[in-house]
């Protein structure tokens, strides 16, 4: 398996959350997949957070063999994202970058902790884009990619203790939780994840003593 450095950073939990304005996006319970684009090659690579395959017939077959349950991902990406993202990257000077990586979550209605039901319809949600300058800040991301299937914006405003508690209590209609993102550039970007109490209870039921490994 072609191992790589962690393709997407680990998001800290809300224990020591920063103050400041943020956009909170719904956090989906699935598998993090990345897709790599280059101006001349187009979409040439993809994989999970820890591996990467060529985006061609052999690479797709190797990926499917290594990751049973994720077989539908490449066709969904080709259908919904490949062409409009390619067009946006070529036409918008903000995305003049030697390489661009986009990050999606792959899941179905019953997906849980990275496990997927084989016969259940799946979807991809776009939640981040990274250029050579870093991850696109949240306001720019919403502005540029909201015509596509992106993570749902749950909240805009100051990240407060009350908001954290409201997310945990289930007041925002999210199953797993949210990811709060703040900052106006890739340099000062920050992210924090907040999960719901209901999700915590589900983890405890399924994983018992190991549940914290799947928590924040």
PDB file of C-alpha atoms in Angstrom:
ATOM      1  CA  UNK A   1       0.000   0.000   0.000  1.00  0.00           C
ATOM      2  CA  UNK A   2       1.501   3.417  -0.980  1.00  0.00           C
ATOM      3  CA  UNK A   3       1.807   5.092   2.420  1.00  0.00           C
ATOM      4  CA  UNK A   4       2.093   8.881   2.608  1.00  0.00           C
ATOM      5  CA  UNK A   5       2.397  11.482   5.312  1.00  0.00           C
ATOM      6  CA  UNK A   6      -0.959  12.319   6.858  1.00  0.00           C
ATOM      7  CA  UNK A   7      -2.887  13.925   3.990  1.00  0.00           C
ATOM      8  CA  UNK A   8      -5.211  15.878   6.280  1.00  0.00           C
ATOM      9  CA  UNK A   9      -4.249  17.336   9.673  1.00  0.00           C
ATOM     10  CA  UNK A  10      -5.711  16.014  12.891  1.00  0.00           C
ATOM     11  CA  UNK A  11      -8.299  18.518  14.123  1.00  0.00           C
ATOM     12  CA  UNK A  12      -8.059  19.292  17.853  1.00  0.00           C
ATOM     13  CA  UNK A  13     -11.039  18.809  20.121  1.00  0.00           C
ATOM     14  CA  UNK A  14     -12.913  21.545  21.910  1.00  0.00           C
ATOM     15  CA  UNK A  15     -11.188  21.219  25.295  1.00  0.00           C
ATOM     16  CA  UNK A  16      -9.101  24.345  24.710  1.00  0.00           C
ATOM     17  CA  UNK A  17     -11.043  26.061  21.973  1.00  0.00           C
ATOM     18  CA  UNK A  18      -9.872  29.485  20.760  1.00  0.00           C
ATOM     19  CA  UNK A  19     -12.026  32.576  20.964  1.00  0.00           C
ATOM     20  CA  UNK A  20     -13.015  34.405  17.826  1.00  0.00           C
ATOM     21  CA  UNK A  21     -15.452  34.319  14.959  1.00  0.00           C
ATOM     22  CA  UNK A  22     -15.860  31.121  13.040  1.00  0.00           C
ATOM     23  CA  UNK A  23     -17.965  29.185  10.593  1.00  0.00           C
ATOM     24  CA  UNK A  24     -19.184  25.849  11.956  1.00  0.00           C
ATOM     25  CA  UNK A  25     -19.657  23.137   9.344  1.00  0.00           C
ATOM     26  CA  UNK A  26     -21.460  19.876   9.887  1.00  0.00           C
ATOM     27  CA  UNK A  27     -19.047  16.999  10.588  1.00  0.00           C
ATOM     28  CA  UNK A  28     -20.068  13.862   8.722  1.00  0.00           C
ATOM     29  CA  UNK A  29     -19.412  10.369  10.011  1.00  0.00           C
ATOM     30  CA  UNK A  30     -17.567   8.639   7.204  1.00  0.00           C
ATOM     31  CA  UNK A  31     -14.168   8.187   5.555  1.00  0.00           C
ATOM     32  CA  UNK A  32     -11.873  11.091   4.729  1.00  0.00           C
ATOM     33  CA  UNK A  33     -10.699  10.905   1.092  1.00  0.00           C
ATOM     34  CA  UNK A  34      -8.391  13.270  -0.777  1.00  0.00           C
ATOM     35  CA  UNK A  35      -8.089  13.979  -4.527  1.00  0.00           C
ATOM     36  CA  UNK A  36      -5.058  15.599  -6.138  1.00  0.00           C
ATOM     37  CA  UNK A  37      -5.136  17.944  -9.153  1.00  0.00           C
ATOM     38  CA  UNK A  38      -2.392  19.452 -11.292  1.00  0.00           C
ATOM     39  CA  UNK A  39      -2.861  21.992 -14.098  1.00  0.00           C
ATOM     40  CA  UNK A  40      -1.568  19.796 -16.950  1.00  0.00           C
ATOM     41  CA  UNK A  41      -2.242  16.332 -15.556  1.00  0.00           C
ATOM     42  CA  UNK A  42      -5.682  17.091 -14.150  1.00  0.00           C
ATOM     43  CA  UNK A  43      -6.832  14.637 -11.469  1.00  0.00           C
ATOM     44  CA  UNK A  44      -3.923  12.260 -11.058  1.00  0.00           C
ATOM     45  CA  UNK A  45      -4.024  10.941  -7.479  1.00  0.00           C
ATOM     46  CA  UNK A  46      -6.432  10.029  -4.683  1.00  0.00           C
ATOM     47  CA  UNK A  47      -6.613   8.066  -1.471  1.00  0.00           C
ATOM     48  CA  UNK A  48      -7.363   8.082   2.224  1.00  0.00           C
ATOM     49  CA  UNK A  49      -5.602  10.180   4.852  1.00  0.00           C
ATOM     50  CA  UNK A  50      -2.650   7.762   4.892  1.00  0.00           C
ATOM     51  CA  UNK A  51      -2.285   6.409   1.360  1.00  0.00           C
ATOM     52  CA  UNK A  52      -2.410   7.572  -2.255  1.00  0.00           C
ATOM     53  CA  UNK A  53      -3.103   5.823  -5.550  1.00  0.00           C
ATOM     54  CA  UNK A  54      -2.904   6.866  -9.192  1.00  0.00           C
ATOM     55  CA  UNK A  55      -6.258   8.072 -10.462  1.00  0.00           C
ATOM     56  CA  UNK A  56      -6.338   5.644 -13.374  1.00  0.00           C
ATOM     57  CA  UNK A  57      -7.809   2.211 -14.007  1.00  0.00           C
ATOM     58  CA  UNK A  58      -5.058   0.312 -12.178  1.00  0.00           C
ATOM     59  CA  UNK A  59      -4.909   2.769  -9.298  1.00  0.00           C
ATOM     60  CA  UNK A  60      -8.673   2.609  -8.807  1.00  0.00           C
ATOM     61  CA  UNK A  61      -8.557  -1.194  -8.811  1.00  0.00           C
ATOM     62  CA  UNK A  62      -5.715  -1.168  -6.264  1.00  0.00           C
ATOM     63  CA  UNK A  63      -7.581   1.321  -4.076  1.00  0.00           C
ATOM     64  CA  UNK A  64     -10.757  -0.783  -4.158  1.00  0.00           C
ATOM     65  CA  UNK A  65      -8.789  -3.901  -3.222  1.00  0.00           C
ATOM     66  CA  UNK A  66      -7.135  -2.089  -0.318  1.00  0.00           C
ATOM     67  CA  UNK A  67     -10.347  -0.439   0.907  1.00  0.00           C
ATOM     68  CA  UNK A  68     -13.415  -2.661   0.605  1.00  0.00           C
ATOM     69  CA  UNK A  69     -16.558  -0.604   1.058  1.00  0.00           C
ATOM     70  CA  UNK A  70     -15.202   2.520  -0.639  1.00  0.00           C
ATOM     71  CA  UNK A  71     -15.621   1.301  -4.223  1.00  0.00           C
ATOM     72  CA  UNK A  72     -18.262   3.880  -5.145  1.00  0.00           C
ATOM     73  CA  UNK A  73     -16.118   6.869  -4.202  1.00  0.00           C
ATOM     74  CA  UNK A  74     -14.243   7.423  -7.457  1.00  0.00           C
ATOM     75  CA  UNK A  75     -17.352   7.337  -9.656  1.00  0.00           C
ATOM     76  CA  UNK A  76     -19.202   9.793  -7.388  1.00  0.00           C
ATOM     77  CA  UNK A  77     -16.213  12.125  -7.509  1.00  0.00           C
ATOM     78  CA  UNK A  78     -15.987  11.908 -11.292  1.00  0.00           C
ATOM     79  CA  UNK A  79     -19.696  12.596 -11.668  1.00  0.00           C
ATOM     80  CA  UNK A  80     -20.139  15.449  -9.198  1.00  0.00           C
ATOM     81  CA  UNK A  81     -16.803  17.152  -8.635  1.00  0.00           C
ATOM     82  CA  UNK A  82     -14.071  16.457 -11.199  1.00  0.00           C
ATOM     83  CA  UNK A  83     -15.241  18.696 -14.059  1.00  0.00           C
ATOM     84  CA  UNK A  84     -16.569  21.729 -12.119  1.00  0.00           C
ATOM     85  CA  UNK A  85     -13.508  21.802  -9.859  1.00  0.00           C
ATOM     86  CA  UNK A  86     -11.160  21.506 -12.828  1.00  0.00           C
ATOM     87  CA  UNK A  87     -12.925  24.452 -14.478  1.00  0.00           C
ATOM     88  CA  UNK A  88     -12.819  26.553 -11.306  1.00  0.00           C
ATOM     89  CA  UNK A  89      -9.118  25.875 -10.695  1.00  0.00           C
ATOM     90  CA  UNK A  90      -8.191  26.793 -14.265  1.00  0.00           C
ATOM     91  CA  UNK A  91     -10.287  29.964 -14.407  1.00  0.00           C
ATOM     92  CA  UNK A  92      -9.908  31.464 -10.919  1.00  0.00           C
ATOM     93  CA  UNK A  93      -6.461  33.063 -10.371  1.00  0.00           C
ATOM     94  CA  UNK A  94      -6.726  32.438  -6.618  1.00  0.00           C
ATOM     95  CA  UNK A  95      -6.111  28.767  -7.423  1.00  0.00           C
ATOM     96  CA  UNK A  96      -2.957  29.299  -9.441  1.00  0.00           C
ATOM     97  CA  UNK A  97      -1.038  26.582  -7.609  1.00  0.00           C
ATOM     98  CA  UNK A  98       1.351  23.822  -8.765  1.00  0.00           C
ATOM     99  CA  UNK A  99      -0.892  21.277  -7.053  1.00  0.00           C
ATOM    100  CA  UNK A 100      -4.287  21.347  -5.355  1.00  0.00           C
ATOM    101  CA  UNK A 101      -5.736  18.758  -2.985  1.00  0.00           C
ATOM    102  CA  UNK A 102      -9.431  18.588  -2.205  1.00  0.00           C
ATOM    103  CA  UNK A 103     -10.871  16.713   0.763  1.00  0.00           C
ATOM    104  CA  UNK A 104     -14.193  14.919   0.878  1.00  0.00           C
ATOM    105  CA  UNK A 105     -16.112  12.750   3.320  1.00  0.00           C
ATOM    106  CA  UNK A 106     -17.546   9.478   1.974  1.00  0.00           C
ATOM    107  CA  UNK A 107     -20.554   8.065   3.821  1.00  0.00           C
ATOM    108  CA  UNK A 108     -24.029   6.577   3.704  1.00  0.00           C
ATOM    109  CA  UNK A 109     -27.047   7.058   5.937  1.00  0.00           C
ATOM    110  CA  UNK A 110     -25.899   4.328   8.349  1.00  0.00           C
ATOM    111  CA  UNK A 111     -22.130   4.840   8.192  1.00  0.00           C
ATOM    112  CA  UNK A 112     -20.505   4.885  11.606  1.00  0.00           C
ATOM    113  CA  UNK A 113     -16.891   5.381  12.728  1.00  0.00           C
ATOM    114  CA  UNK A 114     -15.538   4.657   9.254  1.00  0.00           C
ATOM    115  CA  UNK A 115     -17.710   1.578   8.728  1.00  0.00           C
ATOM    116  CA  UNK A 116     -20.153   1.487   5.802  1.00  0.00           C
ATOM    117  CA  UNK A 117     -23.072  -0.759   4.857  1.00  0.00           C
ATOM    118  CA  UNK A 118     -22.278  -2.360   1.471  1.00  0.00           C
ATOM    119  CA  UNK A 119     -25.652  -1.992  -0.242  1.00  0.00           C
ATOM    120  CA  UNK A 120     -26.495   1.482   1.027  1.00  0.00           C
ATOM    121  CA  UNK A 121     -26.273   4.507  -1.325  1.00  0.00           C
ATOM    122  CA  UNK A 122     -23.217   6.641  -0.623  1.00  0.00           C
ATOM    123  CA  UNK A 123     -22.343  10.292  -1.102  1.00  0.00           C
ATOM    124  CA  UNK A 124     -19.335  12.580  -1.064  1.00  0.00           C
ATOM    125  CA  UNK A 125     -19.271  15.950   0.676  1.00  0.00           C
ATOM    126  CA  UNK A 126     -16.502  18.451  -0.065  1.00  0.00           C
ATOM    127  CA  UNK A 127     -15.164  20.052   3.115  1.00  0.00           C
ATOM    128  CA  UNK A 128     -11.713  21.528   2.386  1.00  0.00           C
ATOM    129  CA  UNK A 129      -9.399  22.591  -0.437  1.00  0.00           C
ATOM    130  CA  UNK A 130      -5.627  22.988  -0.081  1.00  0.00           C
ATOM    131  CA  UNK A 131      -3.280  24.868  -2.419  1.00  0.00           C
ATOM    132  CA  UNK A 132       0.475  25.376  -2.089  1.00  0.00           C
ATOM    133  CA  UNK A 133      -0.356  28.249   0.286  1.00  0.00           C
ATOM    134  CA  UNK A 134      -2.347  26.054   2.650  1.00  0.00           C
ATOM    135  CA  UNK A 135      -5.985  25.206   3.330  1.00  0.00           C
ATOM    136  CA  UNK A 136      -8.453  27.726   1.916  1.00  0.00           C
ATOM    137  CA  UNK A 137      -9.955  29.794   4.785  1.00  0.00           C
ATOM    138  CA  UNK A 138     -13.623  29.209   5.598  1.00  0.00           C
ATOM    139  CA  UNK A 139     -15.245  32.333   4.140  1.00  0.00           C
ATOM    140  CA  UNK A 140     -13.340  31.902   0.877  1.00  0.00           C
ATOM    141  CA  UNK A 141     -14.248  28.215   0.791  1.00  0.00           C
ATOM    142  CA  UNK A 142     -17.972  28.921   1.139  1.00  0.00           C
ATOM    143  CA  UNK A 143     -17.811  31.715  -1.437  1.00  0.00           C
ATOM    144  CA  UNK A 144     -15.987  29.659  -4.063  1.00  0.00           C
ATOM    145  CA  UNK A 145     -17.435  26.166  -3.622  1.00  0.00           C
ATOM    146  CA  UNK A 146     -21.017  26.558  -2.393  1.00  0.00           C
ATOM    147  CA  UNK A 147     -22.388  25.584  -5.819  1.00  0.00           C
ATOM    148  CA  UNK A 148     -21.075  22.087  -5.125  1.00  0.00           C
ATOM    149  CA  UNK A 149     -22.018  19.579  -2.437  1.00  0.00           C
ATOM    150  CA  UNK A 150     -20.073  21.087   0.457  1.00  0.00           C
ATOM    151  CA  UNK A 151     -20.374  20.559   4.206  1.00  0.00           C
ATOM    152  CA  UNK A 152     -23.486  22.275   5.542  1.00  0.00           C
ATOM    153  CA  UNK A 153     -22.904  25.580   7.315  1.00  0.00           C
ATOM    154  CA  UNK A 154     -24.444  25.187  10.767  1.00  0.00           C
ATOM    155  CA  UNK A 155     -23.423  28.460  12.417  1.00  0.00           C
ATOM    156  CA  UNK A 156     -21.620  31.728  11.845  1.00  0.00           C
ATOM    157  CA  UNK A 157     -20.473  33.759  14.819  1.00  0.00           C
ATOM    158  CA  UNK A 158     -18.267  33.770  17.890  1.00  0.00           C
ATOM    159  CA  UNK A 159     -17.131  30.423  19.219  1.00  0.00           C
ATOM    160  CA  UNK A 160     -18.382  30.398  22.803  1.00  0.00           C
ATOM    161  CA  UNK A 161     -18.847  27.889  25.585  1.00  0.00           C
ATOM    162  CA  UNK A 162     -22.600  28.145  25.078  1.00  0.00           C
ATOM    163  CA  UNK A 163     -22.270  27.176  21.420  1.00  0.00           C
ATOM    164  CA  UNK A 164     -20.129  24.174  22.399  1.00  0.00           C
ATOM    165  CA  UNK A 165     -22.760  23.036  24.895  1.00  0.00           C
ATOM    166  CA  UNK A 166     -25.581  23.580  22.405  1.00  0.00           C
ATOM    167  CA  UNK A 167     -23.834  21.404  19.824  1.00  0.00           C
ATOM    168  CA  UNK A 168     -23.273  18.688  22.415  1.00  0.00           C
ATOM    169  CA  UNK A 169     -26.946  18.833  23.415  1.00  0.00           C
ATOM    170  CA  UNK A 170     -28.074  18.304  19.822  1.00  0.00           C
ATOM    171  CA  UNK A 171     -29.532  21.749  19.205  1.00  0.00           C
ATOM    172  CA  UNK A 172     -28.074  22.079  15.703  1.00  0.00           C
ATOM    173  CA  UNK A 173     -29.419  18.895  14.133  1.00  0.00           C
ATOM    174  CA  UNK A 174     -26.072  17.207  13.512  1.00  0.00           C
ATOM    175  CA  UNK A 175     -25.462  13.512  14.145  1.00  0.00           C
ATOM    176  CA  UNK A 176     -21.718  13.458  14.843  1.00  0.00           C
ATOM    177  CA  UNK A 177     -20.934  17.109  15.457  1.00  0.00           C
ATOM    178  CA  UNK A 178     -19.379  20.165  13.823  1.00  0.00           C
ATOM    179  CA  UNK A 179     -15.998  21.493  12.751  1.00  0.00           C
ATOM    180  CA  UNK A 180     -15.463  25.170  13.568  1.00  0.00           C
ATOM    181  CA  UNK A 181     -13.047  27.039  11.317  1.00  0.00           C
ATOM    182  CA  UNK A 182     -11.723  30.554  11.815  1.00  0.00           C
ATOM    183  CA  UNK A 183      -9.108  32.841  10.313  1.00  0.00           C
ATOM    184  CA  UNK A 184      -8.887  34.918   7.164  1.00  0.00           C
ATOM    185  CA  UNK A 185      -5.932  33.273   5.451  1.00  0.00           C
ATOM    186  CA  UNK A 186      -4.187  29.888   5.300  1.00  0.00           C
ATOM    187  CA  UNK A 187      -1.603  31.287   7.730  1.00  0.00           C
ATOM    188  CA  UNK A 188      -3.995  32.058  10.585  1.00  0.00           C
ATOM    189  CA  UNK A 189      -6.528  29.303   9.888  1.00  0.00           C
ATOM    190  CA  UNK A 190      -7.650  27.340  12.954  1.00  0.00           C
ATOM    191  CA  UNK A 191     -10.025  24.406  13.344  1.00  0.00           C
ATOM    192  CA  UNK A 192     -11.789  22.751  16.284  1.00  0.00           C
ATOM    193  CA  UNK A 193     -14.159  19.783  16.307  1.00  0.00           C
ATOM    194  CA  UNK A 194     -17.130  19.429  18.662  1.00  0.00           C
ATOM    195  CA  UNK A 195     -19.083  16.170  18.889  1.00  0.00           C
ATOM    196  CA  UNK A 196     -22.538  15.550  20.278  1.00  0.00           C
ATOM    197  CA  UNK A 197     -23.388  13.733  23.489  1.00  0.00           C
ATOM    198  CA  UNK A 198     -25.591  11.368  21.482  1.00  0.00           C
ATOM    199  CA  UNK A 199     -22.598  10.401  19.346  1.00  0.00           C
ATOM    200  CA  UNK A 200     -20.517   9.847  22.482  1.00  0.00           C
ATOM    201  CA  UNK A 201     -23.136   7.444  23.844  1.00  0.00           C
ATOM    202  CA  UNK A 202     -23.184   5.539  20.573  1.00  0.00           C
ATOM    203  CA  UNK A 203     -19.394   5.210  20.669  1.00  0.00           C
ATOM    204  CA  UNK A 204     -19.557   3.930  24.243  1.00  0.00           C
ATOM    205  CA  UNK A 205     -22.161   1.318  23.313  1.00  0.00           C
ATOM    206  CA  UNK A 206     -20.222   0.038  20.296  1.00  0.00           C
ATOM    207  CA  UNK A 207     -16.593   0.354  21.416  1.00  0.00           C
ATOM    208  CA  UNK A 208     -16.998   0.223  25.210  1.00  0.00           C
ATOM    209  CA  UNK A 209     -13.602   0.864  26.857  1.00  0.00           C
ATOM    210  CA  UNK A 210     -12.056   1.991  23.551  1.00  0.00           C
ATOM    211  CA  UNK A 211     -14.652   4.647  22.760  1.00  0.00           C
ATOM    212  CA  UNK A 212     -12.317   7.579  23.454  1.00  0.00           C
ATOM    213  CA  UNK A 213     -10.169   6.546  20.497  1.00  0.00           C
ATOM    214  CA  UNK A 214     -13.056   7.730  18.282  1.00  0.00           C
ATOM    215  CA  UNK A 215     -13.925  10.833  20.280  1.00  0.00           C
ATOM    216  CA  UNK A 216     -12.473  14.328  20.001  1.00  0.00           C
TER     217      UNK A 216
END
